CSV table of C-alpha atoms and ligand atoms in Angstrom, one decimal:
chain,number,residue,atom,x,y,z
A,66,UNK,CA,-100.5,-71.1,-53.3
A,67,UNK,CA,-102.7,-74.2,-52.5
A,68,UNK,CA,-106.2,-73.8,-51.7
A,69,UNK,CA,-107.3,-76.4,-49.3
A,70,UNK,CA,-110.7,-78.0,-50.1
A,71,UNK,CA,-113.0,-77.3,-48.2
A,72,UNK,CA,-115.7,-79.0,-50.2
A,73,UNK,CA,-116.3,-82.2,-51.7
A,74,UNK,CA,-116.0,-81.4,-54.9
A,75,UNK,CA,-112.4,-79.2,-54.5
A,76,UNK,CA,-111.1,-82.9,-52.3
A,77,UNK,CA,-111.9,-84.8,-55.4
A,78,UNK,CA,-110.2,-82.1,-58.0
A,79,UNK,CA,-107.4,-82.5,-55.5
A,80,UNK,CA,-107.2,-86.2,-55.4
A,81,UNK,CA,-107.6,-86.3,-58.7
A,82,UNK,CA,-104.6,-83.9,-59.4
A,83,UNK,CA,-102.6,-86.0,-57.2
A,84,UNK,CA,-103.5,-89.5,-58.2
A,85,UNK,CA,-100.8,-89.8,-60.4
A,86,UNK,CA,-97.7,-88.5,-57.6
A,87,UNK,CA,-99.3,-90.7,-54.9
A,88,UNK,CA,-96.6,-93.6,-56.4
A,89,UNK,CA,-93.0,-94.0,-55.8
A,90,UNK,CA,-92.8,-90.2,-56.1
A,91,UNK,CA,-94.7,-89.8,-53.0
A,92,UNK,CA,-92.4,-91.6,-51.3
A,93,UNK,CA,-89.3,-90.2,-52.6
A,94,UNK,CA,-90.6,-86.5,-52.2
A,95,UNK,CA,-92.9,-86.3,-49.4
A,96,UNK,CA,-90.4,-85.1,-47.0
A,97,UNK,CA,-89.7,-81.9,-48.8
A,98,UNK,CA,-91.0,-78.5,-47.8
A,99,UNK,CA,-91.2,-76.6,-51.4
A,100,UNK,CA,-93.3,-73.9,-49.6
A,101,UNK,CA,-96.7,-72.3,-49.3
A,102,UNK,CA,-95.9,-72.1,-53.4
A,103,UNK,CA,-96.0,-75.8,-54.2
A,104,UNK,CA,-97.7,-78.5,-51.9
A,105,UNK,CA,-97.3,-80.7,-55.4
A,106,UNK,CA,-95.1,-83.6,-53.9
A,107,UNK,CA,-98.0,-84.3,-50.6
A,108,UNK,CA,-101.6,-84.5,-51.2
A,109,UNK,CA,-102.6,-81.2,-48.7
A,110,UNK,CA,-105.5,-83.1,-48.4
A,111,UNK,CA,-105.9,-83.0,-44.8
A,112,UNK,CA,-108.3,-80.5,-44.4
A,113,UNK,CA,-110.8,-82.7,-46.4
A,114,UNK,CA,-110.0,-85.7,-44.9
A,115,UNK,CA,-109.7,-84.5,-41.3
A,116,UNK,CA,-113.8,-83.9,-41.9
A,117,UNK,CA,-114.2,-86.6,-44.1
A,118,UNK,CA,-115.6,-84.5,-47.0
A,119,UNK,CA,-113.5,-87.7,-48.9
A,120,UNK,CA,-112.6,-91.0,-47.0
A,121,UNK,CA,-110.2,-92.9,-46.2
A,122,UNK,CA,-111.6,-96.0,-48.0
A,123,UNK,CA,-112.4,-93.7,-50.7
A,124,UNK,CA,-108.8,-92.3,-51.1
A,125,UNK,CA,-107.2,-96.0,-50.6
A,126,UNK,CA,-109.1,-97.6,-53.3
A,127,UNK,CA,-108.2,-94.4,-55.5
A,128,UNK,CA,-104.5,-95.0,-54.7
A,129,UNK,CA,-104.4,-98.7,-55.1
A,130,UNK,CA,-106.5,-98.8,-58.3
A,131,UNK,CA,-103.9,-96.3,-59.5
A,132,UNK,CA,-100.6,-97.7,-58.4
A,133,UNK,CA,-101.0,-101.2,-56.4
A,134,UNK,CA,-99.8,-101.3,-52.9
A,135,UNK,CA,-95.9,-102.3,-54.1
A,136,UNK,CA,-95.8,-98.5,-55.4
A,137,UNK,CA,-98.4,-96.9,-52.9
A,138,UNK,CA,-97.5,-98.4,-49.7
A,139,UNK,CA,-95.7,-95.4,-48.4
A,140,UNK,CA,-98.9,-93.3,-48.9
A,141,UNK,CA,-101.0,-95.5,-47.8
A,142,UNK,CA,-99.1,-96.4,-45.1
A,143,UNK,CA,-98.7,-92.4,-44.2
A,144,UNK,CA,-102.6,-92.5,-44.7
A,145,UNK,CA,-103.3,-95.0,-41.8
A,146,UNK,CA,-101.0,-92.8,-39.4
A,147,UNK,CA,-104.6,-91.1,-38.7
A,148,UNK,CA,-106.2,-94.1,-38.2
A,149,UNK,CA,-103.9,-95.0,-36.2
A,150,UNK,CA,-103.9,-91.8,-34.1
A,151,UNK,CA,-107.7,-91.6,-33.5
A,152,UNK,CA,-108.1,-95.2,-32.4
A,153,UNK,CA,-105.0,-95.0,-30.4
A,154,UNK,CA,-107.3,-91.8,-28.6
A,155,UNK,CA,-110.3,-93.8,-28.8
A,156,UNK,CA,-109.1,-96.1,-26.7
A,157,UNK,CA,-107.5,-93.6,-24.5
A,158,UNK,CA,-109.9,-90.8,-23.9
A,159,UNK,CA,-107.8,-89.6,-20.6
A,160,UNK,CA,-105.1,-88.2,-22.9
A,161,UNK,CA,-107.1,-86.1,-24.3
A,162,UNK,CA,-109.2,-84.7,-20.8
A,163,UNK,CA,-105.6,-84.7,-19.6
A,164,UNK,CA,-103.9,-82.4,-22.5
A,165,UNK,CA,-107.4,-79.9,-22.1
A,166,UNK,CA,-106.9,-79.7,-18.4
A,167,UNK,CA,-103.0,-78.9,-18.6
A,168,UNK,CA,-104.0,-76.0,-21.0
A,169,UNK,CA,-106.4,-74.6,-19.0
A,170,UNK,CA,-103.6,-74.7,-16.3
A,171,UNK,CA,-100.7,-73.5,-18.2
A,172,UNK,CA,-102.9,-70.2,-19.8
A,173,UNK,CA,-103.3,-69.5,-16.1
A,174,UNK,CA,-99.3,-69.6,-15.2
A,175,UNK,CA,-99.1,-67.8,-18.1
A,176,UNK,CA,-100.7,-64.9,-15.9
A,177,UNK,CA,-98.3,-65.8,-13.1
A,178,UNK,CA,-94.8,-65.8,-14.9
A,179,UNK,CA,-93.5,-63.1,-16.6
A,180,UNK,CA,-90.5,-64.7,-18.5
A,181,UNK,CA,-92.6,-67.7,-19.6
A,182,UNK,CA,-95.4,-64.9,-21.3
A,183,UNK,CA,-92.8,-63.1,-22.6
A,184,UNK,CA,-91.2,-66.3,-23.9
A,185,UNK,CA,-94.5,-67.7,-25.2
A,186,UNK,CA,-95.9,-64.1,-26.8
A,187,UNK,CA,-92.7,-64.0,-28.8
A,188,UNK,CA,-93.1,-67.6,-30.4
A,189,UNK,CA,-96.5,-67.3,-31.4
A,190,UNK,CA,-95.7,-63.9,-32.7
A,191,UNK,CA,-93.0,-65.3,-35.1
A,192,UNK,CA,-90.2,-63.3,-33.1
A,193,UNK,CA,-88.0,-65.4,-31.9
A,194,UNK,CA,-85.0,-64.9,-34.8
A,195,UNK,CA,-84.8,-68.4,-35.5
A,196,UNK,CA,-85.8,-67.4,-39.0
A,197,UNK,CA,-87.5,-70.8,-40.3
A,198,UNK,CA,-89.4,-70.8,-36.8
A,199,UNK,CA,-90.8,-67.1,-37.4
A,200,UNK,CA,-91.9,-68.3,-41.2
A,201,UNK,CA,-93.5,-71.0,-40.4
A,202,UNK,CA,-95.6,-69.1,-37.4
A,203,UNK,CA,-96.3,-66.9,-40.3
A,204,UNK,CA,-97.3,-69.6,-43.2
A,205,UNK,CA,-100.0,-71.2,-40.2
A,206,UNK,CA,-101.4,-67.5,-39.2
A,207,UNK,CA,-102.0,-66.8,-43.4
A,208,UNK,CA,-102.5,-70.6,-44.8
A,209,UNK,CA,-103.6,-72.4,-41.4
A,210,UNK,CA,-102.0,-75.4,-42.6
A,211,UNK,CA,-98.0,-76.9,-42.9
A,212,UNK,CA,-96.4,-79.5,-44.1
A,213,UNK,CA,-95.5,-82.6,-42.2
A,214,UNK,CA,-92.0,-82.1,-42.2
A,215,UNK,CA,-92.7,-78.0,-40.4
A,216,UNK,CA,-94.6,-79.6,-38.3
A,217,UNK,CA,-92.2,-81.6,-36.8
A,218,UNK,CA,-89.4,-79.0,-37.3
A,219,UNK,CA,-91.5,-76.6,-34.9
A,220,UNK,CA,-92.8,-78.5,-32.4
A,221,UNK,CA,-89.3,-79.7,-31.8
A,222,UNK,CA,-87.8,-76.2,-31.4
A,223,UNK,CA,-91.1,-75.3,-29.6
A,224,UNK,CA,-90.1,-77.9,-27.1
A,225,UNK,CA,-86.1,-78.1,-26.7
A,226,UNK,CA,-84.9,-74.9,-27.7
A,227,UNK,CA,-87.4,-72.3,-26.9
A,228,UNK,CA,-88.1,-74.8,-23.8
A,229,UNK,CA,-91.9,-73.4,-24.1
A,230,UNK,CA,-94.7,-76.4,-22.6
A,231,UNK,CA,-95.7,-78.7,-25.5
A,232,UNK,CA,-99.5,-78.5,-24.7
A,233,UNK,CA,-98.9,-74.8,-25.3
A,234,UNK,CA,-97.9,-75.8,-28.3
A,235,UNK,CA,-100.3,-78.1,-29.4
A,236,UNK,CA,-102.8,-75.6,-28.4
A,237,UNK,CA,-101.2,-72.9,-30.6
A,238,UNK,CA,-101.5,-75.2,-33.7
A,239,UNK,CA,-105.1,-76.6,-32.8
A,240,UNK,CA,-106.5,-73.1,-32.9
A,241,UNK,CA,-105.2,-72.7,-36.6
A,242,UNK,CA,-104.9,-75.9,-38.5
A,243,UNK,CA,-107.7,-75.9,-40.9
A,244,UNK,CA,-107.0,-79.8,-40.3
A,245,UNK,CA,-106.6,-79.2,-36.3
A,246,UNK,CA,-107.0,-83.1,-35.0
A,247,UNK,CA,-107.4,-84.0,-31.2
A,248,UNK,CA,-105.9,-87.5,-32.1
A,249,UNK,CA,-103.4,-86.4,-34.5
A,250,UNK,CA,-102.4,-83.5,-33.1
A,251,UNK,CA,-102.7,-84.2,-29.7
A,252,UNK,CA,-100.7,-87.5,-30.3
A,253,UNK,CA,-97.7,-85.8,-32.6
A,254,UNK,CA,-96.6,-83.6,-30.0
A,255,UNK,CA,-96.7,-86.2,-27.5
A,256,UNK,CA,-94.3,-88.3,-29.8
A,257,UNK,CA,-92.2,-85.4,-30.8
A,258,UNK,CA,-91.8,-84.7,-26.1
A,259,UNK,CA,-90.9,-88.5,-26.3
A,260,UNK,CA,-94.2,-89.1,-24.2
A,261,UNK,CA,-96.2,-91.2,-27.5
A,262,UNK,CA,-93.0,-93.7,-27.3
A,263,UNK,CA,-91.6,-93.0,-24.1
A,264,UNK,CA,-88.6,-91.9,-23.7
A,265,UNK,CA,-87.7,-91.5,-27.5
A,266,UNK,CA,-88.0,-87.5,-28.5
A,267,UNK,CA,-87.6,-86.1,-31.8
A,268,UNK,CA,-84.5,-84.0,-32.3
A,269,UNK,CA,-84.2,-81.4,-35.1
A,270,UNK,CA,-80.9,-80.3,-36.6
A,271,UNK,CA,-80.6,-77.0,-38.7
A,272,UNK,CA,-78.9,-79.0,-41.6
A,273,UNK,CA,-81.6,-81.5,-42.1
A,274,UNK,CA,-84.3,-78.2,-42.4
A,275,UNK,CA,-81.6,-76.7,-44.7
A,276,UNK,CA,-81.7,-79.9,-47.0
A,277,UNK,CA,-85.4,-80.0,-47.3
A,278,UNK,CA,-86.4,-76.8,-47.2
A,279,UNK,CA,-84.6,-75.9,-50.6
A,280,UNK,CA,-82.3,-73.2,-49.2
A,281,UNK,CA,-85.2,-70.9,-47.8
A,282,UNK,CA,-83.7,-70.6,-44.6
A,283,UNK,CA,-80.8,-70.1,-43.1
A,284,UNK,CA,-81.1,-71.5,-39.8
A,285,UNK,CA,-77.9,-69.5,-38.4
A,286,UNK,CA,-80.1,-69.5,-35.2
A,287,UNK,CA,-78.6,-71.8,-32.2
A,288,UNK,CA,-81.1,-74.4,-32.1
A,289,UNK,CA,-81.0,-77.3,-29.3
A,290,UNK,CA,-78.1,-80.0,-29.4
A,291,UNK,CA,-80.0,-82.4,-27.2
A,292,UNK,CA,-83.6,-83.3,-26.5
A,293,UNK,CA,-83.7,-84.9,-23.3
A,294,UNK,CA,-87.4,-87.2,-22.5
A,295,UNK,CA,-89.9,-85.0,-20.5
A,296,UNK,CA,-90.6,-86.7,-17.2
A,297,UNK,CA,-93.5,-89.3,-18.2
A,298,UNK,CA,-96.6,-88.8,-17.5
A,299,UNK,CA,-98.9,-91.7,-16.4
A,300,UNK,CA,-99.5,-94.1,-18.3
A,301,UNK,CA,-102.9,-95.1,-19.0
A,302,UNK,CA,-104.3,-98.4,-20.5
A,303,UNK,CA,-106.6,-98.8,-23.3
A,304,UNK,CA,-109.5,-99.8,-22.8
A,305,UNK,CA,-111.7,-102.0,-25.0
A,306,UNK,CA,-113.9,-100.4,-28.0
A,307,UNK,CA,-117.7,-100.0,-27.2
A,308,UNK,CA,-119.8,-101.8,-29.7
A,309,UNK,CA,-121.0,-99.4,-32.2
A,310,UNK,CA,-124.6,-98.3,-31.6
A,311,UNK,CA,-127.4,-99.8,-33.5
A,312,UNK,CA,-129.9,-97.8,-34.5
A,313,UNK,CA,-133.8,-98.2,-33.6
A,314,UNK,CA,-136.9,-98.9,-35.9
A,315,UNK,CA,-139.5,-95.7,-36.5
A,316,UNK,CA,-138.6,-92.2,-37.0
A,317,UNK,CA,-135.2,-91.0,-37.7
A,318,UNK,CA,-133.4,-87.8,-37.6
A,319,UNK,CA,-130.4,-87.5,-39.1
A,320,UNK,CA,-127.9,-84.9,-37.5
A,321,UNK,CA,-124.7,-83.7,-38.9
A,322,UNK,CA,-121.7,-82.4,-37.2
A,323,UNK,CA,-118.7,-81.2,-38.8
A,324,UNK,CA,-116.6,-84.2,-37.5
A,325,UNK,CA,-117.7,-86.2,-41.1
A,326,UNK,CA,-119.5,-85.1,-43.8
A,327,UNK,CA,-120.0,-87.6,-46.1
A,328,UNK,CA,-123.7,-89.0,-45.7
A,329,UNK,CA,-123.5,-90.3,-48.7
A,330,UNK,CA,-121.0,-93.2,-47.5
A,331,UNK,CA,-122.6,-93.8,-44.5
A,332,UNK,CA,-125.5,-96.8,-43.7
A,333,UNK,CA,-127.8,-94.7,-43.5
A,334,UNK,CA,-131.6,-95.8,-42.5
A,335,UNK,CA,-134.5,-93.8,-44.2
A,336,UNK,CA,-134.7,-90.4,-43.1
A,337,UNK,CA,-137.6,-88.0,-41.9
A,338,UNK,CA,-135.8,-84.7,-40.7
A,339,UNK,CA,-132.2,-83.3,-41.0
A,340,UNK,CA,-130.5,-80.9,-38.5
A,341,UNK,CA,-126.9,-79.4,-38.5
A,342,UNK,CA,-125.2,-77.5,-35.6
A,343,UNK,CA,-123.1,-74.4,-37.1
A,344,UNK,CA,-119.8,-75.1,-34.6
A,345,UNK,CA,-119.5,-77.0,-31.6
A,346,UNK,CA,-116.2,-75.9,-29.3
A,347,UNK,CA,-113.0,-74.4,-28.9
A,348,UNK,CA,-111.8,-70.5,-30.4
A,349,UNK,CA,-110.4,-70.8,-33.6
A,350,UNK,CA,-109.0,-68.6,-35.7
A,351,UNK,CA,-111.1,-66.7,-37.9
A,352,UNK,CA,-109.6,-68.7,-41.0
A,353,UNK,CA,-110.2,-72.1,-39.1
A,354,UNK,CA,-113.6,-71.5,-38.3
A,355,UNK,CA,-114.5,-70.1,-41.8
A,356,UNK,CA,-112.8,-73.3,-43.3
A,357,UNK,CA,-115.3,-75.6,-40.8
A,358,UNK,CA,-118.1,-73.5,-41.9
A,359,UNK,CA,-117.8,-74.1,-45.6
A,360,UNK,CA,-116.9,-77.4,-44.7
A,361,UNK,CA,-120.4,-77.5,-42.8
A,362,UNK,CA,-122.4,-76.0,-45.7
A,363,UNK,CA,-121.1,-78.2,-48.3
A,364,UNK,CA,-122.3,-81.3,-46.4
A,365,UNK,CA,-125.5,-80.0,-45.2
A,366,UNK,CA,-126.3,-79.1,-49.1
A,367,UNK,CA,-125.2,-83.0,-50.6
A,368,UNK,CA,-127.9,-83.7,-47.4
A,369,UNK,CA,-130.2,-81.9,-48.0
A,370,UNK,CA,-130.1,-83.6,-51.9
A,371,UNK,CA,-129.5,-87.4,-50.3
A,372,UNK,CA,-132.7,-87.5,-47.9
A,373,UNK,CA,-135.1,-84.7,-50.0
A,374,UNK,CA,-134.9,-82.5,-46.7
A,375,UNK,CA,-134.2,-78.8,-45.1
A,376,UNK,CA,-131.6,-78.8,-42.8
A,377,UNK,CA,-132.7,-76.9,-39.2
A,378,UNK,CA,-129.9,-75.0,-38.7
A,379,UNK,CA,-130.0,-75.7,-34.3
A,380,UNK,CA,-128.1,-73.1,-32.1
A,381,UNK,CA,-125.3,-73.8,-30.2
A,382,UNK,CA,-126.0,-72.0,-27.0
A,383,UNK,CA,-129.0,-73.8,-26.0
A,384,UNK,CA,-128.2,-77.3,-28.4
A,385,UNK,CA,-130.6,-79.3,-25.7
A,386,UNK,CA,-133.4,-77.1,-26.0
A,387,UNK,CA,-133.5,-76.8,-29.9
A,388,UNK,CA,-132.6,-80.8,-30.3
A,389,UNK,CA,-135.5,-81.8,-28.4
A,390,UNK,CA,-137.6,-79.1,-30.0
A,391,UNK,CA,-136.4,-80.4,-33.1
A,392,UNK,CA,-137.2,-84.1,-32.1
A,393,UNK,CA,-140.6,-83.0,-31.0
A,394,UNK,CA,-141.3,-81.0,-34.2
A,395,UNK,CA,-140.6,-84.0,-36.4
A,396,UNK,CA,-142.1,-86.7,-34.3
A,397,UNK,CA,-139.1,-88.4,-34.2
A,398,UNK,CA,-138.1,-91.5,-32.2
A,399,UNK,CA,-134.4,-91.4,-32.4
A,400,UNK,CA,-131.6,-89.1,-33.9
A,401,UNK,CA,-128.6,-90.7,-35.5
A,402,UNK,CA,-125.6,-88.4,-36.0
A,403,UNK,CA,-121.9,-89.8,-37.6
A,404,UNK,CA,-119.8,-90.9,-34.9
A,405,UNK,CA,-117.3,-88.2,-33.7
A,406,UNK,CA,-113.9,-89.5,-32.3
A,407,UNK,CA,-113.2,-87.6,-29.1
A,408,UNK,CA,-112.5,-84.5,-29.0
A,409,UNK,CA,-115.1,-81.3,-28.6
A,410,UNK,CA,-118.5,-82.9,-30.6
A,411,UNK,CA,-117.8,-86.2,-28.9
A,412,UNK,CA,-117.6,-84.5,-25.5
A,413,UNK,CA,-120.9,-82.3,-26.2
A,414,UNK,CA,-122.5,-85.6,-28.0
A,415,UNK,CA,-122.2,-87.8,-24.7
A,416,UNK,CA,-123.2,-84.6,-22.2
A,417,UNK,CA,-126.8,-84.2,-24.6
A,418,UNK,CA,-127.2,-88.3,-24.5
A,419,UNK,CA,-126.7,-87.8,-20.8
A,420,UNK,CA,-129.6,-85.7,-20.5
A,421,UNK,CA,-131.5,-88.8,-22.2
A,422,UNK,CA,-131.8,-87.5,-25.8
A,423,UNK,CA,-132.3,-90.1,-27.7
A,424,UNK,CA,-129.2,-90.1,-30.1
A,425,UNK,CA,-127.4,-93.0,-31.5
A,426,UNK,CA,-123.9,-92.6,-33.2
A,427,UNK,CA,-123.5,-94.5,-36.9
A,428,UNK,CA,-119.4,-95.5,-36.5
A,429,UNK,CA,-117.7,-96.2,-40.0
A,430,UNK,CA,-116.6,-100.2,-40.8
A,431,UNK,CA,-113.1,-98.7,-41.4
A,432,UNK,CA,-113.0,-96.9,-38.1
A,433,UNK,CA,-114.5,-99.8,-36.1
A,434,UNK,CA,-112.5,-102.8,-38.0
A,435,UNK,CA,-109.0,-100.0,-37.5
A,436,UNK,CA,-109.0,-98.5,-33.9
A,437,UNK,CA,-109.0,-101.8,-31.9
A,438,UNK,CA,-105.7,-102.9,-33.5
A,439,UNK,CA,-104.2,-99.6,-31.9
A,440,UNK,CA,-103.4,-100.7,-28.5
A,441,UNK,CA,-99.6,-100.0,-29.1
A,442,UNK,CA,-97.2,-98.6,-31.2
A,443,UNK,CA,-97.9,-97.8,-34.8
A,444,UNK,CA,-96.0,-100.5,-35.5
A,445,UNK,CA,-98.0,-103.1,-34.0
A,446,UNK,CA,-100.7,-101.5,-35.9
A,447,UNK,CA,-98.9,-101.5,-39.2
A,448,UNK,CA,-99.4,-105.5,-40.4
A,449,UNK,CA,-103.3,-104.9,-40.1
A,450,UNK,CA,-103.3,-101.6,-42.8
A,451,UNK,CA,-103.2,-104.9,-45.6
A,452,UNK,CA,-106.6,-106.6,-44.3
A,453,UNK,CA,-108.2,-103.2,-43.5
A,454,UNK,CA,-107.2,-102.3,-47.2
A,455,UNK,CA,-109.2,-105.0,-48.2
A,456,UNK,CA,-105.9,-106.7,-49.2
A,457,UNK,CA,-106.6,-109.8,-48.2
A,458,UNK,CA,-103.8,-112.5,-48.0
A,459,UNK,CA,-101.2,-110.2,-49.9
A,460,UNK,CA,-98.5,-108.9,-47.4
A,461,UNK,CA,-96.5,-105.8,-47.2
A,462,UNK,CA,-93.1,-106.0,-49.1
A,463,UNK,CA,-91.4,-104.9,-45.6
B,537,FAD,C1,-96.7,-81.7,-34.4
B,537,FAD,C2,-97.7,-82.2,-35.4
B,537,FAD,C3,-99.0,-81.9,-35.4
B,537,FAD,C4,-99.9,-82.4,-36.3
B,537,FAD,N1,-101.2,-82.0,-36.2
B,537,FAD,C5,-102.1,-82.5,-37.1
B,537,FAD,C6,-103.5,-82.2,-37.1
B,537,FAD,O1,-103.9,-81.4,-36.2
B,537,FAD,N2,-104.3,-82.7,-38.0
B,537,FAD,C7,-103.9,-83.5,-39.0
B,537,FAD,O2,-104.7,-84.0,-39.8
B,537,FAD,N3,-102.6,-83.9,-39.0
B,537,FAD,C8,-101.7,-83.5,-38.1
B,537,FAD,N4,-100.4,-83.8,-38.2
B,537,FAD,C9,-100.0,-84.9,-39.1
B,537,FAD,C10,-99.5,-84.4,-40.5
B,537,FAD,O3,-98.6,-83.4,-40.4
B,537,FAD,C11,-100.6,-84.0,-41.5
B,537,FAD,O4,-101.7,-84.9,-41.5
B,537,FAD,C12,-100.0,-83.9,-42.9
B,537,FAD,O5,-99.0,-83.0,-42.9
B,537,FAD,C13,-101.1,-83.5,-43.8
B,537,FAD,O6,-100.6,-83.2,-45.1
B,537,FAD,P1,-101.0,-84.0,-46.4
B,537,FAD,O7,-102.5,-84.0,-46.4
B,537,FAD,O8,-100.3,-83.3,-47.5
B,537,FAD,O9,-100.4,-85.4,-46.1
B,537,FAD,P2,-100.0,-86.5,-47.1
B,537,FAD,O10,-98.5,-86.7,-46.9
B,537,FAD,O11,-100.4,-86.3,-48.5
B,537,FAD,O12,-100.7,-87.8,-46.5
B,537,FAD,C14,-102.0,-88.2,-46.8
B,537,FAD,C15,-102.9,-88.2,-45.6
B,537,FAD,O13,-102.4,-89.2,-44.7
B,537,FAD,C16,-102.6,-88.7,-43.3
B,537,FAD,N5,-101.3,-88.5,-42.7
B,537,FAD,C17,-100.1,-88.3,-43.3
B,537,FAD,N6,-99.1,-88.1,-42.4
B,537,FAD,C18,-99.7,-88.2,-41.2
B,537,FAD,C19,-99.2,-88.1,-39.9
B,537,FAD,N7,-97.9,-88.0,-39.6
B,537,FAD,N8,-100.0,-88.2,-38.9
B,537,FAD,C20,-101.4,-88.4,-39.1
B,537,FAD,N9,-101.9,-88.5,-40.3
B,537,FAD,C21,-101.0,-88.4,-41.4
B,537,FAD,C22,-103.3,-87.4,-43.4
B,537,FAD,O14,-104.7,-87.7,-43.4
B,537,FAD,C23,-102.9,-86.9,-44.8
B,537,FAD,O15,-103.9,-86.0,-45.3
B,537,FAD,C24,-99.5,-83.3,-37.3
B,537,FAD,C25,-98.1,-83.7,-37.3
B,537,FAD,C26,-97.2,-83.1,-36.4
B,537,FAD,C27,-95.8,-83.5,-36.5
């Protein structure tokens, strides 16, 4: 069974491992679900990546050293779908309030209609006798992670057969993907409702699990024979990308959050104190947040080693207090923290900035030369992955 890194140095023994399958095999095999048993044929790197205990660069230039982009383009192409995903967010923060206020709602009808809970407490509980469905609510309970394909599979059913709210949903799997992504999540249930691009929703049939599932399941189950649009919602523009922050001359804190550790890889300027937050947000499952933890750890230790300090470990409850305690403590005259795309540490990042904190966000190249291209569909986004692979005039084969 694959253990998911949750530390730098598992993400690169799992890179490594998978370097050579990242090819033309990738792209021949990655739709296949072989099971909890054998995650060979996709890199289960998501948990790493989704916390950026490895990069994207880092993993493209891997990748194309390896293979070229002719051979690698499917992966790297699957790679930017993430990208992709967070800008799209970025540049759309309402989705994101919007999704958060609909499942604060729909826990609350919950409480108000009896066939709904019943209908909702027997899909999360794996009894719903659609046999794949039950496994796979099973496989994220014990492994807190599933393959792309699954993911798919499920939210579909979740959607048009069991006829169960997608937010519901989306909720469900962000409380258990080690991986669990506002933008990518968020974003592939919205595309599987045929809300991402509108009016086109994602249909699964029994025989196309059957063929990639290797014969685990039977799928005698009735599942859904139409998946009609959900009534779109409104749309919202995007708006433009705020200029990444610069960061001021003197005394500089440097605190991590476990949206991206990798200090190592980021511009740092010379730092005098280092702080860390243990979790910011959300109730996740106790594997979840024991994944994020570890996570944490690891990246406050390579810290600790990069700058030559102890981490303050603040506390979550009163973060405003204990930053500007902190700040105070060290003299400092600004904290810089790795940006966080939105989602929970972006929301709790702006709220302390509101109180006048001084805290500047250090945004990645990648992120900041990626997100403004994703304004539409991914594939209006797709002819930039090239230049933003450092490609330069070469051109994709298709
Ligand atoms: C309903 C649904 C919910 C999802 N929720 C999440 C989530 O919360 N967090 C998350 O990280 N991914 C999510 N995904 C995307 C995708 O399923 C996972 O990123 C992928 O399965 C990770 O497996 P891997 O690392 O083996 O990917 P590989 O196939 O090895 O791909 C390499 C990397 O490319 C990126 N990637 C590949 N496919 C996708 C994709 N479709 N969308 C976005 N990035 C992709 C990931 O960073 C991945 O690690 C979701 C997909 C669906 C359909």
């Amino acid at each position: 069974v694959t253990a998911f890194a949750a530390t730098r140095t598992d993400a690169l023994a799992r890179l490594d491992a998978f370097l050579p399958h990242a090819g033309r095999t990738y792209a021949a095999r990655r739709n296949h679900d072989l099971g909890p048993g054998d995650r060979g044929n996709v890199s289960a790197l998501s948990p790493a990546i989704r916390r950026r205990l490895t990069t994207e660069r880092e993993i493209a230039d891997a990748v194309l050293a390896a293979h070229g982009w002719a051979a690698a383009e499917k992966f790297l192409t699957e790679l930017c779908w993430r990208t992709y995903f967070k800008g799209w967010l970025e540049l759309r923060p309402e989705i994101w309030r919007r999704y958060e206020r609909d499942v604060e709602a729909l826990s609350l009808r919950l409480l108000e209609e009896p066939d709904l809970l019943d209908r909702y407490r027997a899909a999360t509980a794996g009894r719903t006798d659609i046999d794949c469905f039950d496994a796979w609510v099973g496989e994220l309970e014990t492994h807190g992670w599933l393959h792309n394909h699954a993911r798919m599979w499920f939210a579909s059913i979740w959607i048009f057969t069991l006829r169960l709210p997608w937010q519901l949903g989306a909720d469900f799997f962000y409380a258990r993907l080690l991986d669990a992504c506002p933008a990518s999540n968020t974003l592939s249930w919205r595309w599987v409702a045929g809300l991402h691009s509108v009016g086109k929703t994602y249909l699964v049939r029994a025989d196309n699990i059957r063929a990639f599932t290797g014969g685990r399941f039977r799928v005698d189950a009735r599942l859904a024979a139409e998946a009609p649009p959900l009534p779109p919602d409104p749309p919202v523009a995007p708006t433009a990308l705020p200029a990444a922050d610069t960061i001021p001359d003197g005394r500089i804190g440097l605190w991590l959050t476990s949206e991206d550790l990798h200090p190592e890889s980021l511009p740092l300027p010379p730092i005098a104190a280092l702080a860390a937050v243990d979790r910011i947000g959300g109730a996740p499952a106790p594997a979840k947040a024991a994944h994020v933890a570890t996570a944490l750890a690891d990246g406050v230790a390579r810290a600790e080693s990069l700058t030559g300090h102890t981490a303050t470990r603040l506390p979550e409850p009163d973060l405003e207090t204990a930053i500007a305690d902190w700040i105070a403590d060290h003299r400092l005259d600004a904290v810089v923290t790795p940006y966080a795309p939105v989602g929970p540490v972006a929301d709790r990042i702006a709220s302390l900035r509101a109180t006048g904190l001084p805290i500047r966000t250090l945004r990645r190249d990648w992120d900041s030369r990626a997100w403004p291209h994703a304004t539409k569909g991914f594939f209006a986004f797709r002819p930039h992955i090239p230049q933003l692979l450092g490609l330069g005039l070469e051109t994709p084969t298709r």
